[in-house]
Amino acid sequence: MAGSHSSVEQLPIGQSASKPAGNASGEQSSRDEKAKRKGSLLIRIWDKFGLNLGMVITMFKGALPPTIAIALFQNTGFANTYSTLGYLVAIMSILSFAIMPRAKFIQTMFFNIIGICIGSCIALLSIYCSVQARAHTTPHSESTSAGPSPGASVAPYNSSASAVCAIWLFFNIYISNTLRASRPQLQFPVIMYSIFANVASTYAPQFATMAQGISFAKRLLEAFLTGFGIAIAVSFLVFPLTSRTVVFKTAAGYIGALRGALKAQCAYLESLESKDAYRGRAKEETEGSDGHRKQHLFHHHRTNRASQPSPEAKGLKSAVAVLAELDGKINGDVPFAKRELAYGKLNASEISELIKLMRLVMLPVMGMSSVADIFDRVAERRGWRTSPDLDPDDDQRTHEAREDEISQWNEIMRTLHEPFKVLTEAMDQGLEHALYTLELADRPKDSPGRDADKGKDGTVTDTEAKGDIVDPGDKNFAEYISAKVDRFYDQRKLTLNTWCHQHGLDLKENQASHDRKLPGDPGWAEHERQQRRLYLILYMEFLLWSTGRAILNLVRFADEKVESGIMKKNRVIAPGMKRIKKWLVNALSHEDSSVDHTPDSTETPGINIQVGDAYQRSKDPEHLPPTNAWQRFGNGIRLISGFLGSQSSAFGFRVACATLSVGIVAFLKDTQAFFIQQRLVWAMIMVAIGMTVTAGAGIFGFIGRVTGTTIAMCTSYLIWYIVDGKTPGVIVLMFVFTFCEFYFILRYPRFVVITILAIVTQVLVVGYELQVQKVGLKIAESNGQPAYPLYELAPYRLACVAGGMFVAFIWTFFPYPLTARSQLRKDLGASLYLLANYYSCVHTTVRTRLHGTEGDPDDKHSVGRRLDKAREKVFTKEMALLAGLREHSNFTKWEPTFGGKFPRKHVLRYMGLISYASNILRKRDEGDSDENASWLKDFSRLMHSVNVTSHELTSTLSLLSASVTNGNALPPYLEAPKPYGLSVKLEAIDADILDVSHITEPGYAAFAVMQIASSLISDDMNKLISNIKSLVGEVDFSFHVVSSSDDSLASNDGLTK
């Protein structure tokens, strides 16, 4: 359920994400249009609730299946066939979730059908065992009354039959839910299976012959499959939605988010021209009427407002956060889109290439959002974030130094304003060009060149009518972007030369070498400060230039698809045999999942990321590897105990115990009739739906689901009594209410399970009353359940649901809780492990690039290509896991606080920048001069001679991961690895290699990015270690004075702080 929601919701996201990316005139026209429509009440309601056409269509589609099922039951033949099981048809049509994209729907339905067929086989086996147990203990038992379906009459109570069915039910629930916990892709089919097993097992003890049992199992199977069939028909015939459509809509939103991030980035950089970069406020705000007031303001705000980011910085970080969220969503949908049989233009490999190119644009954009963090850390290191008791003279000097730093940065950013703005506008147009060329968005009606003459491929050909103007969507737009990027590169040379001249740095190599400062010289501190300032300028310019190059590659990709004729017409796109085989092989294997397969994950987010065998499997310290056949056989025997002792097995056992806590009432002589009459089977079904692998949202889930069922009881009253129980009016009103309830599924993903339970309860109550009206009171009560009027039936349903949810809640915490805190800790350990894995990939990538052993990046078997794929895979896993960590953190508010915030996301971003920047060191561009190529060759040679990368960070992250996962204290005196410190090392080998005469070369800027990212990683690692120490403690081997009066010492060996 949740997986379907996450994909369907991307339709409105994809449409809205591109809004901030439009041009100024488009935004103005949009505002004018809104102003004109403001007077319409319907439009105001539409905007108030955030509706759009895609969401309304999805709501309509979601409400159709149960409405069709209820309407079909009014047919006499249909009613006679399903009798008292007709309500299950509507329930299954809801739980099939027809609004899922096609590929996801087909995969889920495939597992649903197989699961239900297996369930019917197991049900027949349990019925056979029950009949045989009855036959051996009551040889001549005869049926005494009608049963739950035609041809399935029931017999008197038999203890042996009931005991056999109870054992089968426990086994069924245990095995299926153990599989549910270990295979996230089977979450929803297992819930379907559990419903089938609960219904079949509670009626099975009452059958005296196999003919009765077969008739019942057949009717039950038909009811389930009919519900599936209705959902399939709606999914395929009513506003069909493909996974490819979802991916393309999300890609449009992705590009729109990139445009929004670029604009937020430009606004932030412009704010640095006049604002205090270290405080986030305009410089004028800090200036008082006299020096004393200025000092007072400076001293007063150091702890209060100094650490608050500016609105522009917040806007940039928010834009990047939206970008990261879309990246995670599109990554979950791409595999399904690639498996789909479709009629379109881009095939699976081209979709993958498009996503890869968009992600390459995202990385430098995310890196630029770190500029605010850099300024903040500089202020913290220089004592501008604290307010110690300083001498007035020292305080004055610090204030003057700070004001001088601010003025210099204001001047620098004003110098960079024009080239930054021009390139940003060109990049925005490049993204717009990709949208139009790849047909991810329609060109506005009033856009330039829309009505000009166009060729067959859709590109503008009437160049005489346009003159020299080049607009997004034009044929030669890539050349325009390339010229803008090259112009920025040339302008940055002039900017850097001007900056160096203003600070007394001569770019002539011989003079620069003569005036070079060495450590210990009087001017070394100022030299180092100027070098860091230069590195930050290079950092910003390099990332902006890299963003331009990445967008240029995206534009060329789009143009290439047009020139090759791919975008001219649709074609049949079928997945290859290799992809189908891979899907079949991996269908039941361990699989990564965020919210795509777990129906309860939006309420208790069950992120399941396979981080690798090295993390999942550890060596057994009690057993050496087997050396002969007998030892290998013994290892196979030990797998059984390992399975029974696994967390998946523990969860399956909990669900089975919770189910039997209610189900035992159906297997006892004195309470069996009560169980059937009061419909307690739905309390058992609520256990199957309500039990989750973790109880992070146990309290929230219990209260929310009971509240949702209470609301459903009230809506049932409205649906029934507004039209006085008239069948046509009831069906119409039920469609309207279900239509509205699907709004909450799409708009508020946290309440998706609560809303689904409300819809199910509503259909149960109203559908049952319509069933009684159709088949008559006598047939309705033939299954042993008295027919209650709706005003009594609805509270009974509420009591059943509340009772089942309460039992599920109890067994979630008994005998020991599986809380969100424990899952958060484990996911945090997995996240740290993935960071270590990612850094290891970055480490190897940098080394291969420096050694020149990366190979051809276009060769899929080359070292570089395989490293790129490994990095992308780990990066994607980490981003998905971070999303799950945020969700678990949100639910820990319902439980005791787990701990502080960890800067994992920042570390990942900086590692990605190191890998991205090192790409410049791989090879020279064709346009590079021989002098630049010579410097790059010398630089790479020196980088190879020093220890550029280190495994210390990988080791530290692995240690932190193990400590958090297992809850062990950290070893004493653990420190974060130091930054690379390449400047000093390289200058010690070759004093001229980092001379300012080389600052205009791309490799120099790439080096600056690596140096800054390395420093930022070191800072965040220190914070990470400090936070983890506060969680798990630190082993303390020191001695402490216990009492100073008797001079006694106590050894605290092995204690934890």
GROMACS .gro file of N, CA and C in nm, residues 561-663:
model
  309
  561LYS      N    1   1.932   1.228  -2.860
  561LYS     CA    2   1.812   1.147  -2.878
  561LYS      C    3   1.722   1.203  -2.989
  562VAL      N    4   1.725   1.334  -3.003
  562VAL     CA    5   1.647   1.395  -3.112
  562VAL      C    6   1.712   1.368  -3.246
  563GLU      N    7   1.844   1.387  -3.253
  563GLU     CA    8   1.916   1.369  -3.380
  563GLU      C    9   1.913   1.224  -3.427
  564SER      N   10   1.913   1.131  -3.334
  564SER     CA   11   1.910   0.989  -3.372
  564SER      C   12   1.772   0.941  -3.410
  565GLY      N   13   1.672   1.026  -3.395
  565GLY     CA   14   1.536   0.989  -3.433
  565GLY      C   15   1.458   0.918  -3.325
  566ILE      N   16   1.515   0.899  -3.207
  566ILE     CA   17   1.447   0.828  -3.101
  566ILE      C   18   1.323   0.903  -3.054
  567MET      N   19   1.332   1.038  -3.052
  567MET     CA   20   1.221   1.118  -3.002
  567MET      C   21   1.117   1.148  -3.110
  568LYS      N   22   1.133   1.095  -3.230
  568LYS     CA   23   1.039   1.125  -3.338
  568LYS      C   24   0.908   1.049  -3.322
  569LYS      N   25   0.916   0.921  -3.287
  569LYS     CA   26   0.794   0.842  -3.279
  569LYS      C   27   0.808   0.735  -3.170
  570ASN      N   28   0.694   0.687  -3.127
  570ASN     CA   29   0.691   0.583  -3.025
  570ASN      C   30   0.726   0.448  -3.086
  571ARG      N   31   0.770   0.361  -3.002
  571ARG     CA   32   0.805   0.225  -3.045
  571ARG      C   33   0.774   0.129  -2.930
  572VAL      N   34   0.765   0.002  -2.962
  572VAL     CA   35   0.741  -0.100  -2.860
  572VAL      C   36   0.872  -0.124  -2.787
  573ILE      N   37   0.868  -0.110  -2.656
  573ILE     CA   38   0.987  -0.128  -2.572
  573ILE      C   39   0.960  -0.245  -2.479
  574ALA      N   40   1.036  -0.351  -2.498
  574ALA     CA   41   1.018  -0.472  -2.417
  574ALA      C   42   1.144  -0.497  -2.336
  575PRO      N   43   1.128  -0.542  -2.214
  575PRO     CA   44   1.248  -0.575  -2.134
  575PRO      C   45   1.320  -0.695  -2.193
  576GLY      N   46   1.449  -0.694  -2.189
  576GLY     CA   47   1.526  -0.805  -2.244
  576GLY      C   48   1.517  -0.929  -2.157
  577MET      N   49   1.558  -1.041  -2.214
  577MET     CA   50   1.553  -1.167  -2.140
  577MET      C   51   1.642  -1.162  -2.016
  578LYS      N   52   1.754  -1.090  -2.028
  578LYS     CA   53   1.844  -1.079  -1.914
  578LYS      C   54   1.776  -1.008  -1.797
  579ARG      N   55   1.700  -0.903  -1.828
  579ARG     CA   56   1.632  -0.828  -1.722
  579ARG      C   57   1.519  -0.912  -1.661
  580ILE      N   58   1.445  -0.983  -1.746
  580ILE     CA   59   1.338  -1.069  -1.694
  580ILE      C   60   1.394  -1.180  -1.608
  581LYS      N   61   1.503  -1.240  -1.655
  581LYS     CA   62   1.566  -1.346  -1.576
  581LYS      C   63   1.616  -1.293  -1.442
  582LYS      N   64   1.673  -1.175  -1.446
  582LYS     CA   65   1.722  -1.115  -1.321
  582LYS      C   66   1.607  -1.089  -1.225
  583TRP      N   67   1.493  -1.044  -1.278
  583TRP     CA   68   1.378  -1.019  -1.191
  583TRP      C   69   1.326  -1.149  -1.131
  584LEU      N   70   1.318  -1.254  -1.211
  584LEU     CA   71   1.269  -1.381  -1.161
  584LEU      C   72   1.362  -1.440  -1.056
  585VAL      N   73   1.493  -1.426  -1.080
  585VAL     CA   74   1.590  -1.480  -0.984
  585VAL      C   75   1.585  -1.403  -0.853
  586ASN      N   76   1.567  -1.272  -0.862
  586ASN     CA   77   1.570  -1.188  -0.743
  586ASN      C   78   1.433  -1.168  -0.679
  587ALA      N   79   1.329  -1.231  -0.736
  587ALA     CA   80   1.194  -1.206  -0.686
  587ALA      C   81   1.179  -1.245  -0.540
  588LEU      N   82   1.244  -1.354  -0.499
  588LEU     CA   83   1.232  -1.401  -0.361
  588LEU      C   84   1.363  -1.389  -0.285
  589SER      N   85   1.458  -1.316  -0.340
  589SER     CA   86   1.585  -1.298  -0.269
  589SER      C   87   1.576  -1.173  -0.183
  590HIS      N   88   1.680  -1.150  -0.103
  590HIS     CA   89   1.684  -1.029  -0.022
  590HIS      C   90   1.684  -0.909  -0.114
  591GLU      N   91   1.606  -0.810  -0.080
  591GLU     CA   92   1.588  -0.695  -0.168
  591GLU      C   93   1.586  -0.568  -0.085
  592ASP      N   94   1.644  -0.464  -0.142
  592ASP     CA   95   1.634  -0.334  -0.076
  592ASP      C   96   1.490  -0.287  -0.083
  593SER      N   97   1.446  -0.219   0.023
  593SER     CA   98   1.314  -0.160   0.021
  593SER      C   99   1.312  -0.037   0.108
  594SER      N  100   1.242   0.063   0.061
  594SER     CA  101   1.218   0.179   0.146
  594SER      C  102   1.072   0.171   0.186
  595VAL      N  103   0.986   0.243   0.113
  595VAL     CA  104   0.843   0.229   0.139
  595VAL      C  105   0.773   0.159   0.023
  596ASP      N  106   0.850   0.094  -0.063
  596ASP     CA  107   0.791   0.043  -0.186
  596ASP      C  108   0.716  -0.088  -0.167
  597HIS      N  109   0.757  -0.168  -0.068
  597HIS     CA  110   0.695  -0.298  -0.055
  597HIS      C  111   0.625  -0.316   0.079
  598THR      N  112   0.646  -0.227   0.172
  598THR     CA  113   0.596  -0.248   0.306
  598THR      C  114   0.467  -0.172   0.327
  599PRO      N  115   0.354  -0.240   0.337
  599PRO     CA  116   0.227  -0.171   0.351
  599PRO      C  117   0.214  -0.095   0.481
  600ASP      N  118   0.293  -0.132   0.581
  600ASP     CA  119   0.285  -0.063   0.708
  600ASP      C  120   0.399   0.034   0.727
  601SER      N  121   0.483   0.052   0.625
  601SER     CA  122   0.606   0.127   0.645
  601SER      C  123   0.584   0.276   0.654
  602THR      N  124   0.472   0.327   0.601
  602THR     CA  125   0.448   0.469   0.617
  602THR      C  126   0.406   0.502   0.759
  603GLU      N  127   0.367   0.400   0.833
  603GLU     CA  128   0.330   0.424   0.972
  603GLU      C  129   0.444   0.387   1.065
  604THR      N  130   0.507   0.274   1.037
  604THR     CA  131   0.628   0.237   1.108
  604THR      C  132   0.732   0.205   1.002
  605PRO      N  133   0.810   0.301   0.959
  605PRO     CA  134   0.891   0.288   0.838
  605PRO      C  135   0.991   0.174   0.847
  606GLY      N  136   0.965   0.066   0.776
  606GLY     CA  137   1.054  -0.050   0.780
  606GLY      C  138   1.155  -0.047   0.669
  607ILE      N  139   1.252   0.041   0.678
  607ILE     CA  140   1.355   0.048   0.577
  607ILE      C  141   1.440  -0.078   0.585
  608ASN      N  142   1.455  -0.145   0.474
  608ASN     CA  143   1.533  -0.268   0.470
  608ASN      C  144   1.635  -0.254   0.358
  609ILE      N  145   1.758  -0.223   0.394
  609ILE     CA  146   1.864  -0.204   0.296
  609ILE      C  147   1.967  -0.313   0.314
  610GLN      N  148   1.994  -0.387   0.208
  610GLN     CA  149   2.097  -0.490   0.213
  610GLN      C  150   2.233  -0.423   0.197
  611VAL      N  151   2.306  -0.413   0.307
  611VAL     CA  152   2.432  -0.340   0.303
  611VAL      C  153   2.550  -0.429   0.267
  612GLY      N  154   2.528  -0.559   0.251
  612GLY     CA  155   2.636  -0.647   0.207
  612GLY      C  156   2.659  -0.762   0.303
  613ASP      N  157   2.716  -0.870   0.250
  613ASP     CA  158   2.740  -0.987   0.333
  613ASP      C  159   2.840  -0.960   0.445
  614ALA      N  160   2.935  -0.871   0.420
  614ALA     CA  161   3.035  -0.842   0.523
  614ALA      C  162   2.970  -0.782   0.647
  615TYR      N  163   2.858  -0.711   0.629
  615TYR     CA  164   2.788  -0.652   0.743
  615TYR      C  165   2.687  -0.751   0.801
  616GLN      N  166   2.616  -0.822   0.715
  616GLN     CA  167   2.510  -0.910   0.761
  616GLN      C  168   2.566  -1.038   0.825
  617ARG      N  169   2.673  -1.088   0.769
  617ARG     CA  170   2.728  -1.214   0.818
  617ARG      C  171   2.861  -1.191   0.888
  618SER      N  172   2.876  -1.250   1.000
  618SER     CA  173   3.001  -1.241   1.074
  618SER      C  174   3.052  -1.382   1.102
  619LYS      N  175   3.181  -1.394   1.118
  619LYS     CA  176   3.239  -1.525   1.144
  619LYS      C  177   3.196  -1.576   1.282
  620ASP      N  178   3.175  -1.705   1.290
  620ASP     CA  179   3.138  -1.767   1.417
  620ASP      C  180   3.264  -1.792   1.498
  621PRO      N  181   3.285  -1.722   1.610
  621PRO     CA  182   3.408  -1.742   1.688
  621PRO      C  183   3.415  -1.878   1.756
  622GLU      N  184   3.302  -1.952   1.758
  622GLU     CA  185   3.300  -2.082   1.826
  622GLU      C  186   3.322  -2.198   1.730
  623HIS      N  187   3.323  -2.170   1.600
  623HIS     CA  188   3.339  -2.277   1.502
  623HIS      C  189   3.432  -2.231   1.390
  624LEU      N  190   3.527  -2.315   1.358
  624LEU     CA  191   3.613  -2.291   1.243
  624LEU      C  192   3.540  -2.332   1.116
  625PRO      N  193   3.583  -2.284   1.000
  625PRO     CA  194   3.520  -2.326   0.875
  625PRO      C  195   3.527  -2.478   0.857
  626PRO      N  196   3.422  -2.540   0.801
  626PRO     CA  197   3.421  -2.686   0.786
  626PRO      C  198   3.529  -2.732   0.689
  627THR      N  199   3.585  -2.848   0.718
  627THR     CA  200   3.692  -2.902   0.635
  627THR      C  201   3.656  -3.036   0.572
  628ASN      N  202   3.544  -3.096   0.612
  628ASN     CA  203   3.504  -3.224   0.552
  628ASN      C  204   3.353  -3.229   0.539
  629ALA      N  205   3.304  -3.338   0.483
  629ALA     CA  206   3.161  -3.350   0.454
  629ALA      C  207   3.078  -3.353   0.581
  630TRP      N  208   3.127  -3.420   0.684
  630TRP     CA  209   3.051  -3.429   0.809
  630TRP      C  210   3.035  -3.291   0.875
  631GLN      N  211   3.141  -3.213   0.873
  631GLN     CA  212   3.134  -3.080   0.932
  631GLN      C  213   3.041  -2.989   0.851
  632ARG      N  214   3.044  -3.006   0.718
  632ARG     CA  215   2.951  -2.927   0.637
  632ARG      C  216   2.807  -2.969   0.663
  633PHE      N  217   2.783  -3.098   0.685
  633PHE     CA  218   2.650  -3.145   0.721
  633PHE      C  219   2.607  -3.086   0.856
  634GLY      N  220   2.703  -3.080   0.949
  634GLY     CA  221   2.672  -3.020   1.079
  634GLY      C  222   2.638  -2.872   1.068
  635ASN      N  223   2.707  -2.803   0.979
  635ASN     CA  224   2.673  -2.662   0.957
  635ASN      C  225   2.531  -2.648   0.902
  636GLY      N  226   2.490  -2.743   0.815
  636GLY     CA  227   2.353  -2.738   0.764
  636GLY      C  228   2.252  -2.758   0.875
  637ILE      N  229   2.283  -2.848   0.970
  637ILE     CA  230   2.192  -2.868   1.084
  637ILE      C  231   2.184  -2.741   1.169
  638ARG      N  232   2.297  -2.674   1.182
  638ARG     CA  233   2.300  -2.553   1.265
  638ARG      C  234   2.222  -2.439   1.201
  639LEU      N  235   2.200  -2.447   1.069
  639LEU     CA  236   2.119  -2.344   1.004
  639LEU      C  237   1.975  -2.342   1.057
  640ILE      N  238   1.927  -2.461   1.100
  640ILE     CA  239   1.790  -2.468   1.153
  640ILE      C  240   1.779  -2.387   1.281
  641SER      N  241   1.875  -2.408   1.370
  641SER     CA  242   1.872  -2.330   1.495
  641SER      C  243   1.895  -2.182   1.468
  642GLY      N  244   1.978  -2.153   1.367
  642GLY     CA  245   1.999  -2.013   1.331
  642GLY      C  246   1.871  -1.949   1.280
  643PHE      N  247   1.795  -2.025   1.201
  643PHE     CA  248   1.667  -1.973   1.151
  643PHE      C  249   1.569  -1.950   1.265
  644LEU      N  250   1.559  -2.048   1.356
  644LEU     CA  251   1.464  -2.034   1.466
  644LEU      C  252   1.502  -1.922   1.561
  645GLY      N  253   1.630  -1.891   1.568
  645GLY     CA  254   1.675  -1.784   1.657
  645GLY      C  255   1.687  -1.649   1.592
  646SER      N  256   1.646  -1.638   1.465
  646SER     CA  257   1.659  -1.511   1.393
  646SER      C  258   1.551  -1.413   1.435
  647GLN      N  259   1.572  -1.286   1.402
  647GLN     CA  260   1.472  -1.184   1.431
  647GLN      C  261   1.345  -1.206   1.350
  648SER      N  262   1.360  -1.255   1.229
  648SER     CA  263   1.241  -1.283   1.148
  648SER      C  264   1.154  -1.390   1.212
  649SER      N  265   1.220  -1.493   1.265
  649SER     CA  266   1.146  -1.600   1.334
  649SER      C  267   1.078  -1.546   1.459
  650ALA      N  268   1.146  -1.459   1.531
  650ALA     CA  269   1.086  -1.400   1.652
  650ALA      C  270   0.962  -1.319   1.617
  651PHE      N  271   0.967  -1.245   1.506
  651PHE     CA  272   0.850  -1.169   1.466
  651PHE      C  273   0.736  -1.262   1.426
  652GLY      N  274   0.766  -1.367   1.349
  652GLY     CA  275   0.662  -1.462   1.312
  652GLY      C  276   0.598  -1.527   1.433
  653PHE      N  277   0.679  -1.558   1.533
  653PHE     CA  278   0.626  -1.618   1.656
  653PHE      C  279   0.535  -1.520   1.729
  654ARG      N  280   0.573  -1.394   1.734
  654ARG     CA  281   0.489  -1.294   1.798
  654ARG      C  282   0.352  -1.284   1.730
  655VAL      N  283   0.353  -1.278   1.597
  655VAL     CA  284   0.226  -1.266   1.525
  655VAL      C  285   0.140  -1.389   1.546
  656ALA      N  286   0.202  -1.506   1.545
  656ALA     CA  287   0.126  -1.629   1.567
  656ALA      C  288   0.065  -1.631   1.707
  657CYS      N  289   0.142  -1.591   1.807
  657CYS     CA  290   0.089  -1.587   1.944
  657CYS      C  291  -0.024  -1.485   1.955
  658ALA      N  292  -0.005  -1.369   1.893
  658ALA     CA  293  -0.110  -1.266   1.898
  658ALA      C  294  -0.237  -1.316   1.829
  659THR      N  295  -0.223  -1.384   1.716
  659THR     CA  296  -0.339  -1.435   1.643
  659THR      C  297  -0.413  -1.540   1.726
  660LEU      N  298  -0.338  -1.631   1.788
  660LEU     CA  299  -0.402  -1.736   1.869
  660LEU      C  300  -0.459  -1.681   1.999
  661SER      N  301  -0.410  -1.565   2.044
  661SER     CA  302  -0.468  -1.505   2.164
  661SER      C  303  -0.615  -1.472   2.142
  662VAL      N  304  -0.649  -1.435   2.019
  662VAL     CA  305  -0.789  -1.412   1.984
  662VAL      C  306  -0.852  -1.540   1.929
  663GLY      N  307  -0.775  -1.613   1.845
  663GLY     CA  308  -0.830  -1.729   1.778
  663GLY      C  309  -0.863  -1.844   1.870
   0.00000   0.00000   0.00000
